[in-house]
Structures are given as C-alpha cells and as structure tokens.
JSON list of C-alpha atoms in Angstrom, two decimals:
[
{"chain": "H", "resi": 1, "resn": "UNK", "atom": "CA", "xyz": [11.11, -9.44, -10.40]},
{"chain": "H", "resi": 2, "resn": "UNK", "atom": "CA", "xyz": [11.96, -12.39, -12.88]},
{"chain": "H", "resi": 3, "resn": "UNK", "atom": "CA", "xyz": [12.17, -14.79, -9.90]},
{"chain": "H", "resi": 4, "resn": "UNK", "atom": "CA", "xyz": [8.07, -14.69, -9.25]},
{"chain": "H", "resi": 5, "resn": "UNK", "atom": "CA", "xyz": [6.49, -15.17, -12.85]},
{"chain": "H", "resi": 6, "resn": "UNK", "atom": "CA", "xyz": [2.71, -14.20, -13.55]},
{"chain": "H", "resi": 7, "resn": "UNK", "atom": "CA", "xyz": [0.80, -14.59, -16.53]},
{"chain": "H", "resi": 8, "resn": "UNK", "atom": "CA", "xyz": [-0.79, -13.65, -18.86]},
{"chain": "H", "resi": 9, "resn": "UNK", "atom": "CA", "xyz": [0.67, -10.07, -18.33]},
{"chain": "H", "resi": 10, "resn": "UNK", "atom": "CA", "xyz": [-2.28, -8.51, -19.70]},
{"chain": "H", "resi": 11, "resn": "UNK", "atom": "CA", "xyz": [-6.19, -10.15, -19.80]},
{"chain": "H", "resi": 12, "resn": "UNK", "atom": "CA", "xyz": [-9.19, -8.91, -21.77]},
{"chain": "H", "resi": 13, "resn": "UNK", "atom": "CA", "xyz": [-12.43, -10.61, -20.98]},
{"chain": "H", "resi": 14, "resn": "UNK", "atom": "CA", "xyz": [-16.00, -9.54, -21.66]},
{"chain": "H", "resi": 15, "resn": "UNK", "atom": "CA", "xyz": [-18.21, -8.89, -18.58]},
{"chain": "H", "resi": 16, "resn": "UNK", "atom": "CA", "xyz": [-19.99, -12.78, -17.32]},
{"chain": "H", "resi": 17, "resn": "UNK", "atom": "CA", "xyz": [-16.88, -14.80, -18.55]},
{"chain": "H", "resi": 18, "resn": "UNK", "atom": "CA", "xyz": [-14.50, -15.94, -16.13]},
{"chain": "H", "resi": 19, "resn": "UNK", "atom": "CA", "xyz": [-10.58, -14.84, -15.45]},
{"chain": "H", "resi": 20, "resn": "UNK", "atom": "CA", "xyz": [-7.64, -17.17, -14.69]},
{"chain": "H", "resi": 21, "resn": "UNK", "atom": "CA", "xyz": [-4.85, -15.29, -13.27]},
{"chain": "H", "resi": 22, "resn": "UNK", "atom": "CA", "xyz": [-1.92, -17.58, -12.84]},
{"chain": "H", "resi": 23, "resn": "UNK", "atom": "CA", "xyz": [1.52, -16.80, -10.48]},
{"chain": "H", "resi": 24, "resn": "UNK", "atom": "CA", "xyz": [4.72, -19.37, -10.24]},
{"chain": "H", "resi": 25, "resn": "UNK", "atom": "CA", "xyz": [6.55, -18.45, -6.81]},
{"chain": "H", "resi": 26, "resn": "UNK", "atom": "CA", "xyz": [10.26, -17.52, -6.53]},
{"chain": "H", "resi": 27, "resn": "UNK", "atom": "CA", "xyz": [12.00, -21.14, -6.46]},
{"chain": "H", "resi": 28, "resn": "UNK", "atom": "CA", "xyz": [11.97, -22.48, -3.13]},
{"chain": "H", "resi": 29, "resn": "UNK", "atom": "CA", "xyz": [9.09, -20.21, -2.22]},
{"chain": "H", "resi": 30, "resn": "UNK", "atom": "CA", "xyz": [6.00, -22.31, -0.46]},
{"chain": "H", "resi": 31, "resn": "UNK", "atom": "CA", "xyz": [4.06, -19.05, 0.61]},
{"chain": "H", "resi": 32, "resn": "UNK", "atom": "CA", "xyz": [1.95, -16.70, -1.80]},
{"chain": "H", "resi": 33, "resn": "UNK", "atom": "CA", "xyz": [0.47, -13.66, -1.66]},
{"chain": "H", "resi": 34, "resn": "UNK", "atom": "CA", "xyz": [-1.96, -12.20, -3.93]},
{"chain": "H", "resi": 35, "resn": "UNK", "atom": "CA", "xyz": [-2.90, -8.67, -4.19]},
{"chain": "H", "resi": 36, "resn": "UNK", "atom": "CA", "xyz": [-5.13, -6.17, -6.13]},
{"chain": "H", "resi": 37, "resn": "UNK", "atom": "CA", "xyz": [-3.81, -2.47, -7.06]},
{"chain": "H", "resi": 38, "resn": "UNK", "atom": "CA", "xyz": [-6.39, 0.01, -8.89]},
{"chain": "H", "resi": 39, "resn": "UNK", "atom": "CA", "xyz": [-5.53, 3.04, -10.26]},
{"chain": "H", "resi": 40, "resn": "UNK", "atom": "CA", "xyz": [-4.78, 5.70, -7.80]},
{"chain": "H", "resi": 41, "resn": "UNK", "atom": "CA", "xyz": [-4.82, 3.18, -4.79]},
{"chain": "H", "resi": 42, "resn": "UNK", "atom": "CA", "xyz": [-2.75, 1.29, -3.30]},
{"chain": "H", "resi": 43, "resn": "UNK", "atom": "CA", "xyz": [-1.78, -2.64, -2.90]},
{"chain": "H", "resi": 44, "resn": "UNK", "atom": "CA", "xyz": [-4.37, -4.25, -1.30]},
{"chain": "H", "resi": 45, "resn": "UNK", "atom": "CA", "xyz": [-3.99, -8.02, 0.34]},
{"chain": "H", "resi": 46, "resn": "UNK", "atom": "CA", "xyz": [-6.55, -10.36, -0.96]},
{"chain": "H", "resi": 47, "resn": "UNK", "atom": "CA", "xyz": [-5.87, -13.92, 0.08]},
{"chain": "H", "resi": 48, "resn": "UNK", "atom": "CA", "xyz": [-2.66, -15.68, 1.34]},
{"chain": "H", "resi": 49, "resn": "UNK", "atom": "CA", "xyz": [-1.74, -19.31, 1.01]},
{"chain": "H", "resi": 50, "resn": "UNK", "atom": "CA", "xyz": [0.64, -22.22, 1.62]},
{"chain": "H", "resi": 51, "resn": "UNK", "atom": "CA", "xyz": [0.97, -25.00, -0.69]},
{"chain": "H", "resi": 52, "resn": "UNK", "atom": "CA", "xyz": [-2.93, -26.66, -0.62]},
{"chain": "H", "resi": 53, "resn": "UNK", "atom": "CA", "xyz": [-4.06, -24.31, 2.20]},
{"chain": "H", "resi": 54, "resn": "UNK", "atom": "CA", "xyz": [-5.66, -21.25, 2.56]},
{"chain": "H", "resi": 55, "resn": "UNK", "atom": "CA", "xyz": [-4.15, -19.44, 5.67]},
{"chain": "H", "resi": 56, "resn": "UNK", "atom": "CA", "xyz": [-6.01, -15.50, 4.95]},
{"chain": "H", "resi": 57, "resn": "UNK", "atom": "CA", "xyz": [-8.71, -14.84, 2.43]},
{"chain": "H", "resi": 58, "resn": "UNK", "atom": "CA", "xyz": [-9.44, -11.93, 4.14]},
{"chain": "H", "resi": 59, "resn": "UNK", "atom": "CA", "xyz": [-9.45, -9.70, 1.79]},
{"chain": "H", "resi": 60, "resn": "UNK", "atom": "CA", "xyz": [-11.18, -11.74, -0.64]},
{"chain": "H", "resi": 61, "resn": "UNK", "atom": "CA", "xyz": [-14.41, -10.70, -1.93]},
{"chain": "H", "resi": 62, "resn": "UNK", "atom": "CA", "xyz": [-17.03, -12.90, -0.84]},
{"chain": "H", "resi": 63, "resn": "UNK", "atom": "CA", "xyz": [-18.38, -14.15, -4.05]},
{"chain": "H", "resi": 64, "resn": "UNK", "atom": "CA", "xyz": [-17.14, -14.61, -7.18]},
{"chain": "H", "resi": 65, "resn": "UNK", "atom": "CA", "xyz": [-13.34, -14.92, -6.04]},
{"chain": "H", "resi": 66, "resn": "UNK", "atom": "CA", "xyz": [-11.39, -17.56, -5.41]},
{"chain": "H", "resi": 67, "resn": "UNK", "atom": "CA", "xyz": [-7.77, -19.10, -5.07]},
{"chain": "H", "resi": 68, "resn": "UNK", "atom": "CA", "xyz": [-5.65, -21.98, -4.82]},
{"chain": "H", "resi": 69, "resn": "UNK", "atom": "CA", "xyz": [-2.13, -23.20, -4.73]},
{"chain": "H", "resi": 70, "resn": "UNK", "atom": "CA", "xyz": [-1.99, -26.73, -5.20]},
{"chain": "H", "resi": 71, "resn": "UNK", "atom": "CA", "xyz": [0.80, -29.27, -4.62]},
{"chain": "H", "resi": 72, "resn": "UNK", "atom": "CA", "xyz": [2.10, -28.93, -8.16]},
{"chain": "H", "resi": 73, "resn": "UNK", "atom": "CA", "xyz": [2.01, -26.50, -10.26]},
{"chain": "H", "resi": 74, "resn": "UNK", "atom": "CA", "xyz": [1.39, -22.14, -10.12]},
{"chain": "H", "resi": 75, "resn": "UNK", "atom": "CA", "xyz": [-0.91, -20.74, -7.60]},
{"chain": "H", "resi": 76, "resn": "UNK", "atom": "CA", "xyz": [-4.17, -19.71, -9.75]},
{"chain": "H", "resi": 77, "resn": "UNK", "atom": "CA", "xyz": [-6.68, -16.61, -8.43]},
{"chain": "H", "resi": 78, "resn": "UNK", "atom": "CA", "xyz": [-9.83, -17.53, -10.67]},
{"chain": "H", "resi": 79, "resn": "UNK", "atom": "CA", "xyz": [-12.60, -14.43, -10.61]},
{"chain": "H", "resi": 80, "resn": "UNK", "atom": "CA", "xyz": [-15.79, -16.25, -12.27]},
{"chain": "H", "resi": 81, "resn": "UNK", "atom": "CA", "xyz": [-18.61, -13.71, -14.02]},
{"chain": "H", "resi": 82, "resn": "UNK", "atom": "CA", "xyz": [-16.38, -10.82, -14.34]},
{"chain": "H", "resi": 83, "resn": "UNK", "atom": "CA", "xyz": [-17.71, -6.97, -14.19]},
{"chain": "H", "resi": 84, "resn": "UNK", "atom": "CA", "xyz": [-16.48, -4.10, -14.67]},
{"chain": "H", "resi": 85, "resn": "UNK", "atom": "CA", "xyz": [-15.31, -3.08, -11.57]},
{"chain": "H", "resi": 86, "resn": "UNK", "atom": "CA", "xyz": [-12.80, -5.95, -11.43]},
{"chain": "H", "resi": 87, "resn": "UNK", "atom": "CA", "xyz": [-10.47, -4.58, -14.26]},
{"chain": "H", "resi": 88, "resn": "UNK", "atom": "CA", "xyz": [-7.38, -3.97, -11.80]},
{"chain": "H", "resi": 89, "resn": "UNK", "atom": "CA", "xyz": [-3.84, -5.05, -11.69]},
{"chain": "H", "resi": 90, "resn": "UNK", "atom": "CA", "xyz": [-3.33, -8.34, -9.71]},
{"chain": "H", "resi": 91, "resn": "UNK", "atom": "CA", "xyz": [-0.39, -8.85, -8.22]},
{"chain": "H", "resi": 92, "resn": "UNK", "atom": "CA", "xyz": [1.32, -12.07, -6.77]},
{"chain": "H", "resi": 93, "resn": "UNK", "atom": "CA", "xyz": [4.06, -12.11, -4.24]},
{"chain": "H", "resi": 94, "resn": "UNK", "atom": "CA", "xyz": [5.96, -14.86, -2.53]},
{"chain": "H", "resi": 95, "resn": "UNK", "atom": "CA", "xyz": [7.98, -15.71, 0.59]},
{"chain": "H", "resi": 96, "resn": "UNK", "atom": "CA", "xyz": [10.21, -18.50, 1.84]},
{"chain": "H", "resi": 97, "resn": "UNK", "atom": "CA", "xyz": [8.43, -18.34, 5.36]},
{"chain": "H", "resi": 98, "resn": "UNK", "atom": "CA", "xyz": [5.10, -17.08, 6.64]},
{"chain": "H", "resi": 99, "resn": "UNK", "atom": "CA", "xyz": [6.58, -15.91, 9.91]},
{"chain": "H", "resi": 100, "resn": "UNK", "atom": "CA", "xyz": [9.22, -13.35, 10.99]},
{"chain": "H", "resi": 101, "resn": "UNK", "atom": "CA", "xyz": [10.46, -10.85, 8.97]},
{"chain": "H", "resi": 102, "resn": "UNK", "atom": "CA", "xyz": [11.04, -12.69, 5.65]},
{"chain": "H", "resi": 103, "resn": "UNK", "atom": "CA", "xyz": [10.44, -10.18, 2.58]},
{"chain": "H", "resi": 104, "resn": "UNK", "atom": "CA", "xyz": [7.97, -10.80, -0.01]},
{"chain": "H", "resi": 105, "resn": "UNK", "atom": "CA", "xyz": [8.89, -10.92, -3.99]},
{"chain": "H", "resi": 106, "resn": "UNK", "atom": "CA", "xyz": [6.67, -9.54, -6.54]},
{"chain": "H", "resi": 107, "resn": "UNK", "atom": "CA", "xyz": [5.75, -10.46, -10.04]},
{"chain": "H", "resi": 108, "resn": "UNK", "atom": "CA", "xyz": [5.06, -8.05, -12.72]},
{"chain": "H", "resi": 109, "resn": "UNK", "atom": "CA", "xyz": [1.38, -8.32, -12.17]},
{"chain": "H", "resi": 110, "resn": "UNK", "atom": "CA", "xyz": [-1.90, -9.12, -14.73]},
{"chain": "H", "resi": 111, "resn": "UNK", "atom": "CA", "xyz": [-3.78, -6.50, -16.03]},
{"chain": "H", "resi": 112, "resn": "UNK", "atom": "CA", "xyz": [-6.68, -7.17, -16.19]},
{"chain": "H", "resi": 113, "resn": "UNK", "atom": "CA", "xyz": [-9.52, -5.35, -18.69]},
{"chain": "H", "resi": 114, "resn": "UNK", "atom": "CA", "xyz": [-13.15, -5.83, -18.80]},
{"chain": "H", "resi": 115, "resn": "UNK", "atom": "CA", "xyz": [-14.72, -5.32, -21.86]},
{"chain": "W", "resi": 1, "resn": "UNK", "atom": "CA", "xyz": [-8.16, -2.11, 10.57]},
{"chain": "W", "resi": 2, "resn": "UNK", "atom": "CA", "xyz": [-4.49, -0.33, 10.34]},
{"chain": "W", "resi": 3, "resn": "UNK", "atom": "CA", "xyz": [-3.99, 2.38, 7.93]},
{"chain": "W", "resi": 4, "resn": "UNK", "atom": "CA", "xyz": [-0.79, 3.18, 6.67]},
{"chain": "W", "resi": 5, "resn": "UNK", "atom": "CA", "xyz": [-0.63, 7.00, 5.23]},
{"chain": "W", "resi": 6, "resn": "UNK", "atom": "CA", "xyz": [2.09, 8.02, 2.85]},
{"chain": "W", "resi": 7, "resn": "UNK", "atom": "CA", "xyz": [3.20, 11.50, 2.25]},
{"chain": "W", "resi": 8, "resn": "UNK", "atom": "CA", "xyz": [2.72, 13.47, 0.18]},
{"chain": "W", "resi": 9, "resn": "UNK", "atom": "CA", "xyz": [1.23, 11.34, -2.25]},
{"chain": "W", "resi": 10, "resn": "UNK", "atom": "CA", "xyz": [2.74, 13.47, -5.14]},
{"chain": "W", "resi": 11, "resn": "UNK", "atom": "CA", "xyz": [6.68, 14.81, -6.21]},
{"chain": "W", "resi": 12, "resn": "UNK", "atom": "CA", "xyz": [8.32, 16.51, -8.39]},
{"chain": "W", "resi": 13, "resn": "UNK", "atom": "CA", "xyz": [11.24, 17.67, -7.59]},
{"chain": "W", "resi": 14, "resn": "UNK", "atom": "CA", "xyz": [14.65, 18.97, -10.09]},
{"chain": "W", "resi": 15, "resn": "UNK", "atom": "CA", "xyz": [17.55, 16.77, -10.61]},
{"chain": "W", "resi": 16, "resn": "UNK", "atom": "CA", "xyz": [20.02, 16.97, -7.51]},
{"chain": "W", "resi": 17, "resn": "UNK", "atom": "CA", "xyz": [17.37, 18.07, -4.85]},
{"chain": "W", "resi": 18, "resn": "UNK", "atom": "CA", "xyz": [17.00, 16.48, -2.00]},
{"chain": "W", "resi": 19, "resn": "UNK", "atom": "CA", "xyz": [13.63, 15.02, -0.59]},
{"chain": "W", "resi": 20, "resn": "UNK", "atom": "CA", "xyz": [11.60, 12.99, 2.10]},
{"chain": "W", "resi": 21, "resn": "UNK", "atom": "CA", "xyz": [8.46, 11.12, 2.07]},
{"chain": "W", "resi": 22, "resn": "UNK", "atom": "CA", "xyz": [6.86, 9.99, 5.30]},
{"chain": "W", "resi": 23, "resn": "UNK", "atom": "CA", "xyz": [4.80, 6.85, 6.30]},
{"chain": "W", "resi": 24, "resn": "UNK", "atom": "CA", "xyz": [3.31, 7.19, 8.92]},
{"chain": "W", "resi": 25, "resn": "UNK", "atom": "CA", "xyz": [0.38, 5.02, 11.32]},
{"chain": "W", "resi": 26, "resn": "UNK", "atom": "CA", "xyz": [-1.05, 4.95, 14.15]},
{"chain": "W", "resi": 27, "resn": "UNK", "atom": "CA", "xyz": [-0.52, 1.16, 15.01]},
{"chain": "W", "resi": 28, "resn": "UNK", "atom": "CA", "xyz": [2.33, -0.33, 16.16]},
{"chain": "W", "resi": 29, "resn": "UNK", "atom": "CA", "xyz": [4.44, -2.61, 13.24]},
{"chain": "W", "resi": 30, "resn": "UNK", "atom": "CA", "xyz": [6.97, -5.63, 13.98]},
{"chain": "W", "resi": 31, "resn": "UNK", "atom": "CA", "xyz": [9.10, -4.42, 10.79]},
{"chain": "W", "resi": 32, "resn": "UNK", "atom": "CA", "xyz": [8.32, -1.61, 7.90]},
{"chain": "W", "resi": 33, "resn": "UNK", "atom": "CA", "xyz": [9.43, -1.97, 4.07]},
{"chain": "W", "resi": 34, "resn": "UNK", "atom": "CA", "xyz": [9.96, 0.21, 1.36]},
{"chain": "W", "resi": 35, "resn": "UNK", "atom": "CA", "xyz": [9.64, -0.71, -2.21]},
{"chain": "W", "resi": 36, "resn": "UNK", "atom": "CA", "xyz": [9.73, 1.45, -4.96]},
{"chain": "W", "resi": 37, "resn": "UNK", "atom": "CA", "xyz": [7.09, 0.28, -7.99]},
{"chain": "W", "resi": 38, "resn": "UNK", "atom": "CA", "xyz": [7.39, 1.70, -11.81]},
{"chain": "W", "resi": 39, "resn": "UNK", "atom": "CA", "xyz": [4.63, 1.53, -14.66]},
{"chain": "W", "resi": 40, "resn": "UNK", "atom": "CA", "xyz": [4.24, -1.79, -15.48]},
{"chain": "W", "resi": 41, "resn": "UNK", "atom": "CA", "xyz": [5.96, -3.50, -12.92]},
{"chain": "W", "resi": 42, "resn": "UNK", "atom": "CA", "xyz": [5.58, -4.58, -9.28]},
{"chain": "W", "resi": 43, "resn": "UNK", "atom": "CA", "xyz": [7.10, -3.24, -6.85]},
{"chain": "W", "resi": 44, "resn": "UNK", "atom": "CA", "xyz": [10.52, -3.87, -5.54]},
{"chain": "W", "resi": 45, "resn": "UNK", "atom": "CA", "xyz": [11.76, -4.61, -1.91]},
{"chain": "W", "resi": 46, "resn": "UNK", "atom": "CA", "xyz": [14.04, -1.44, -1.11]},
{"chain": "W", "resi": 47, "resn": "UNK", "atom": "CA", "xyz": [14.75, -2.48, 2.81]},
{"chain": "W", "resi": 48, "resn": "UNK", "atom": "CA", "xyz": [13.37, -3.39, 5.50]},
{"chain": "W", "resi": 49, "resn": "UNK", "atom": "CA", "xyz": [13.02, -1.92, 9.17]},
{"chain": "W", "resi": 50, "resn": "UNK", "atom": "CA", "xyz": [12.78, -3.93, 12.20]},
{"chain": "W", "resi": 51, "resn": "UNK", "atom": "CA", "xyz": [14.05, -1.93, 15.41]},
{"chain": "W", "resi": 52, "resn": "UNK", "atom": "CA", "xyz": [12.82, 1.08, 16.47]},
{"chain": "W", "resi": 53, "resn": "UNK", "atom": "CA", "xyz": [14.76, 3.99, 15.55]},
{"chain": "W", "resi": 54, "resn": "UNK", "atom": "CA", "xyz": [16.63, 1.95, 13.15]},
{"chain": "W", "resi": 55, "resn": "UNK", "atom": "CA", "xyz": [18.09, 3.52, 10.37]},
{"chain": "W", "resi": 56, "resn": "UNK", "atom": "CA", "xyz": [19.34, 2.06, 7.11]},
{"chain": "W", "resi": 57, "resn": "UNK", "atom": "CA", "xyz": [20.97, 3.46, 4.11]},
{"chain": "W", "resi": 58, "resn": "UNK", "atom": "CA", "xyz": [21.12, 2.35, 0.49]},
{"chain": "W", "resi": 59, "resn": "UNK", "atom": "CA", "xyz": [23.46, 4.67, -1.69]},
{"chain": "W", "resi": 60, "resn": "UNK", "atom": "CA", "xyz": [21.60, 7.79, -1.91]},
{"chain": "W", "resi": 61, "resn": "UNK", "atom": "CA", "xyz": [18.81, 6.78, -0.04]},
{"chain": "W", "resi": 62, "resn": "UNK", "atom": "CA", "xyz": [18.33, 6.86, 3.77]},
{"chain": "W", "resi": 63, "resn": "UNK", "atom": "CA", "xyz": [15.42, 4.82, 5.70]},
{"chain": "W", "resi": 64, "resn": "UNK", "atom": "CA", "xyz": [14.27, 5.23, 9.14]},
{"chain": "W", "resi": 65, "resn": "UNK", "atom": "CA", "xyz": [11.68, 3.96, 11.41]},
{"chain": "W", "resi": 66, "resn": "UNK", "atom": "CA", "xyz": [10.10, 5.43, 14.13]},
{"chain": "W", "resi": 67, "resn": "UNK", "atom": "CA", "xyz": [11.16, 4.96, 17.75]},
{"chain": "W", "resi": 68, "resn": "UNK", "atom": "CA", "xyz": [8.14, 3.99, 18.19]},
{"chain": "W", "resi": 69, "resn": "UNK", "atom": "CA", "xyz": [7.38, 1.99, 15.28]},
{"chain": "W", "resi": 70, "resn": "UNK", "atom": "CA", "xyz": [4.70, 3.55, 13.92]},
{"chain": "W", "resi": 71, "resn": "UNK", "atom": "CA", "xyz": [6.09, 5.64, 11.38]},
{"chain": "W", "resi": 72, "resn": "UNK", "atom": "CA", "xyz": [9.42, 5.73, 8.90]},
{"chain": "W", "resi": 73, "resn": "UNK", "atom": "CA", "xyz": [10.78, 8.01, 6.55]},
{"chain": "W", "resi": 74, "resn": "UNK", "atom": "CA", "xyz": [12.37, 8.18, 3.10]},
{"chain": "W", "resi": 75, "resn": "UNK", "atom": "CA", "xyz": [15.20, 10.69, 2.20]},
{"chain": "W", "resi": 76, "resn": "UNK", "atom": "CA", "xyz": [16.61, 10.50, -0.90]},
{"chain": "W", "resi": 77, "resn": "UNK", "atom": "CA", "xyz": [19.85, 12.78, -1.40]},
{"chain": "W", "resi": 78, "resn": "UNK", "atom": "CA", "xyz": [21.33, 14.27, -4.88]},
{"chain": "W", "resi": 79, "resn": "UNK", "atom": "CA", "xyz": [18.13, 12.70, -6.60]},
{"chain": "W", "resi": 80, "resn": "UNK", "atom": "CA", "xyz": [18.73, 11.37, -9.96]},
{"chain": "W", "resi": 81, "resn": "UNK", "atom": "CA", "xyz": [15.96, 10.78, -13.25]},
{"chain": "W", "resi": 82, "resn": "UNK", "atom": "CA", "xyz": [16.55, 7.08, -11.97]},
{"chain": "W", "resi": 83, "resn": "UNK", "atom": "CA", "xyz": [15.03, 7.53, -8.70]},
{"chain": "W", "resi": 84, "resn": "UNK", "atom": "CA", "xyz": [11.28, 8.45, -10.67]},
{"chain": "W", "resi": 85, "resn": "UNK", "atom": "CA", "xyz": [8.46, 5.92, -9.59]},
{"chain": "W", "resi": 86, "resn": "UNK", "atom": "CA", "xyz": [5.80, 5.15, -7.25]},
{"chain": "W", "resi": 87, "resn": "UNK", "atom": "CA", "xyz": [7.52, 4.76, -3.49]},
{"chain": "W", "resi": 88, "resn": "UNK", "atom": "CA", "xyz": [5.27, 2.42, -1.09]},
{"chain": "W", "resi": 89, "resn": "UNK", "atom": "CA", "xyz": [5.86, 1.79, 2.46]},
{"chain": "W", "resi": 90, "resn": "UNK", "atom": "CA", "xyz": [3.92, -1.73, 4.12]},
{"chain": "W", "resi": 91, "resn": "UNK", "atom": "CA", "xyz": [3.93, -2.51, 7.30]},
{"chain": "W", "resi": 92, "resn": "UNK", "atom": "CA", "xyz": [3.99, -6.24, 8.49]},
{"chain": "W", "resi": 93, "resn": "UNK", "atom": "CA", "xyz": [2.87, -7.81, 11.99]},
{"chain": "W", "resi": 94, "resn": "UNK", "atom": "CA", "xyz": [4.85, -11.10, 12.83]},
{"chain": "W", "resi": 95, "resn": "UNK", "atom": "CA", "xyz": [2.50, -14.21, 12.93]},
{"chain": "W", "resi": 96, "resn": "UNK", "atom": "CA", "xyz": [2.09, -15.11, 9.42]},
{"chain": "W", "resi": 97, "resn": "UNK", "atom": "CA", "xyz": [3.34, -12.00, 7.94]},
{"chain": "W", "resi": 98, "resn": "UNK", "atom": "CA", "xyz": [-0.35, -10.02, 6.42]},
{"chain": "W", "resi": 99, "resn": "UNK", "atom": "CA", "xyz": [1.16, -6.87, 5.37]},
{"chain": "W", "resi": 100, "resn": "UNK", "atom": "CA", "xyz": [-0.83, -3.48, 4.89]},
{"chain": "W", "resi": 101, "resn": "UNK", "atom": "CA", "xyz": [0.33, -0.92, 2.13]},
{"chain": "W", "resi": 102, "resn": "UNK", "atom": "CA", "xyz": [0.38, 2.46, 1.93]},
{"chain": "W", "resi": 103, "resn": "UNK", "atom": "CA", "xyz": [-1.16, 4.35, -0.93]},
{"chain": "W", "resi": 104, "resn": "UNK", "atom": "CA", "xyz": [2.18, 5.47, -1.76]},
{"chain": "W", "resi": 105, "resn": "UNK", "atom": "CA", "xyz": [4.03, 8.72, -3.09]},
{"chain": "W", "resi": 106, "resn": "UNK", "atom": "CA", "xyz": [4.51, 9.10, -6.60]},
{"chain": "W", "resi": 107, "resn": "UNK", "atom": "CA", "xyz": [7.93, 10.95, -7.71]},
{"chain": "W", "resi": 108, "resn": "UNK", "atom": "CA", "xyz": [9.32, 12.33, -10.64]},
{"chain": "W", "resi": 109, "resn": "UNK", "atom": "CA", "xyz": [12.52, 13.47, -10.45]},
{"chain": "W", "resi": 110, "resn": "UNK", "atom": "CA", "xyz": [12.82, 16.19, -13.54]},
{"chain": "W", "resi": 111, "resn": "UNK", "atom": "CA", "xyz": [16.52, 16.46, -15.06]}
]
C-alpha cells in the first residue's frame, strides 16, 4: 500500500471543529476514490474524482462533506463541524483509468476520532 | 442499489484446513475483486474476475466467478496463520468504474 499515501494516519478532533483528511495517489494515478469503513461494516464509496472534477459524490453526505483533487497537489476530503458519528476510517484509493477493468490501490486509511 | 453479501461473515478455522467464502449478488457485475484487508491497513487487491466462470488461482488460493456473474467464491487450501484477515469481495460495473463492497468475512486461521 506504500504507493497511495494518506495522512495523518490517525485524527482526533473535538465535536464542531473541522477534519482535513489528505490522500497522494499512486504515481501516475489521475483518478481517486475515497471511501468510509466503520466498525463492523463494510467499505463504502463516498465520492470519486479526476484531477479538478468531481465525476460521483454519490455517496457523499449532503452537508457537511466535501472533496477535491486539484491540479497540484493530494486530493483532500474536508468534513467541517464534526460529530460523533463521523469517527470512521477513511480510506483513499486510486486508479490509472476510470473505465474498464483497471484495479484500484489503497492507502492505509485515517482514523478518525471524535472527541 | 446492488448489494453484495459475503459469507459467512466470520472464520475460524485450524492451521491446514481448507475453506470457502462466498460473495454472492443478485446483479449482474462487469468484473469481481478480492482483497484481503488486516487491522490497520487497507485492503489489498488479491485478483480480479472478469469472465464468467472464470477461475483464477494464486498459490493456495483459488477464485471463481459465477457463470453468471453474479456471484464468486474464495477457497483457500492448506490455510496458513498468514492467511488471517478481513477477506472483501467488490464488484465493479464498467463506465467509470463505482465499485460496491461486500461487508466481508473475517478469518482467523488458528495454528
């Protein structure tokens, strides 16, 4: 997993302040996934995007959330006003191609703790 | 929505048993992946399954999806300490390449 990098690893944040999760694709790697896992549950897909565009924020909540991946630099999912029920792993994953069959490459994932 | 349900969701099995875990949907996927996940870390792409009926083998491990394409197995043979961790299947649809996990199965192989 050393090809996608995500930091921090781990995130502590009091309930109302706002979280910064940051992921650096596999080199090469223009596509990014970024996905929540809870305890117990699976992964699931939050948002997808290409360098400055949003293709899928499906699975994004509708407030609160939000992502980018600009033209330089790591892709960032930003959660303003935390609560509670956000502490969760967050995982980022990356491709070389959105279509096809191309595989997707996982970071180690934030943890992320709400005081 | 399509639902991906992995079974069973919980292993534990002796050194040098053999087992399989099952994935299983009732949609239709362009290809099916395996990745196995430990504490701590994401998960890693084990294979991938495009053709239905494929099957695909890794070592000790044997992969195969459904005729259909709706469903794939996991059998794992002579399993080792090594093999322990959290086994999740995802199925992918072609376009853009939005893939939907399982839940997973978690195994602990006891030496």
């Amino acid at each position: 997993n050393a090809g996608v990098m995500q930091n921090p690893r781990h995130l502590v944040r009091r309930r109302g302040q706002e979280a910064r999760l940051r992921c650096s694709p596999m080199k090469g790697h223009s596509h990014v996934y970024w996905y929540r896992q809870l305890p117990e549950e699976g992964l699931k897909f939050m948002v997808y995007l290409q360098k400055e565009n949003i293709i899928d924020e499906s699975g994004m909540p509708k407030e609160r959330f939000s992502a980018e991946f600009p033209k330089e630099g790591p892709s960032i999912l930003r959660i303003q006003q935390v609560v509670r029920g956000d502490s969760a792993a967050y995982f980022c994953a990356s491709s070389s191609q959105g279509v096809g069959n191309q595989p997707q490459h996982f970071g180690d994932g934030t943890r992320l703790s709400i005081l | 929505t399509q639902l991906l349900e992995q079974s069973p969701q919980f292993l534990s099995i002796q050194e040098g048993e053999n087992l399989t875990v099952y994935c299983n949907s009732s949609s239709v996927f362009s290809s099916l992946q395996w990745y196995r996940q430990e504490p701590g870390e994401g998960p890693v792409l084990l294979v991938t399954v495009v053709t239905g009926g494929e099957v695909k083998k890794l070592k000790r491990l044997t992969f195969q999806f459904g005729d259909a394409r709706k469903d794939s197995s996991l059998h794992i043979t002579a399993a080792q300490p090594g093999d322990t961790g959290l086994y999740l299947c995802a199925g992918a649809n072609g376009g853009y390449q939005k893939v939907t996990f399982g839940i997973g199965t978690k195994l602990q192989v006891i030496p």
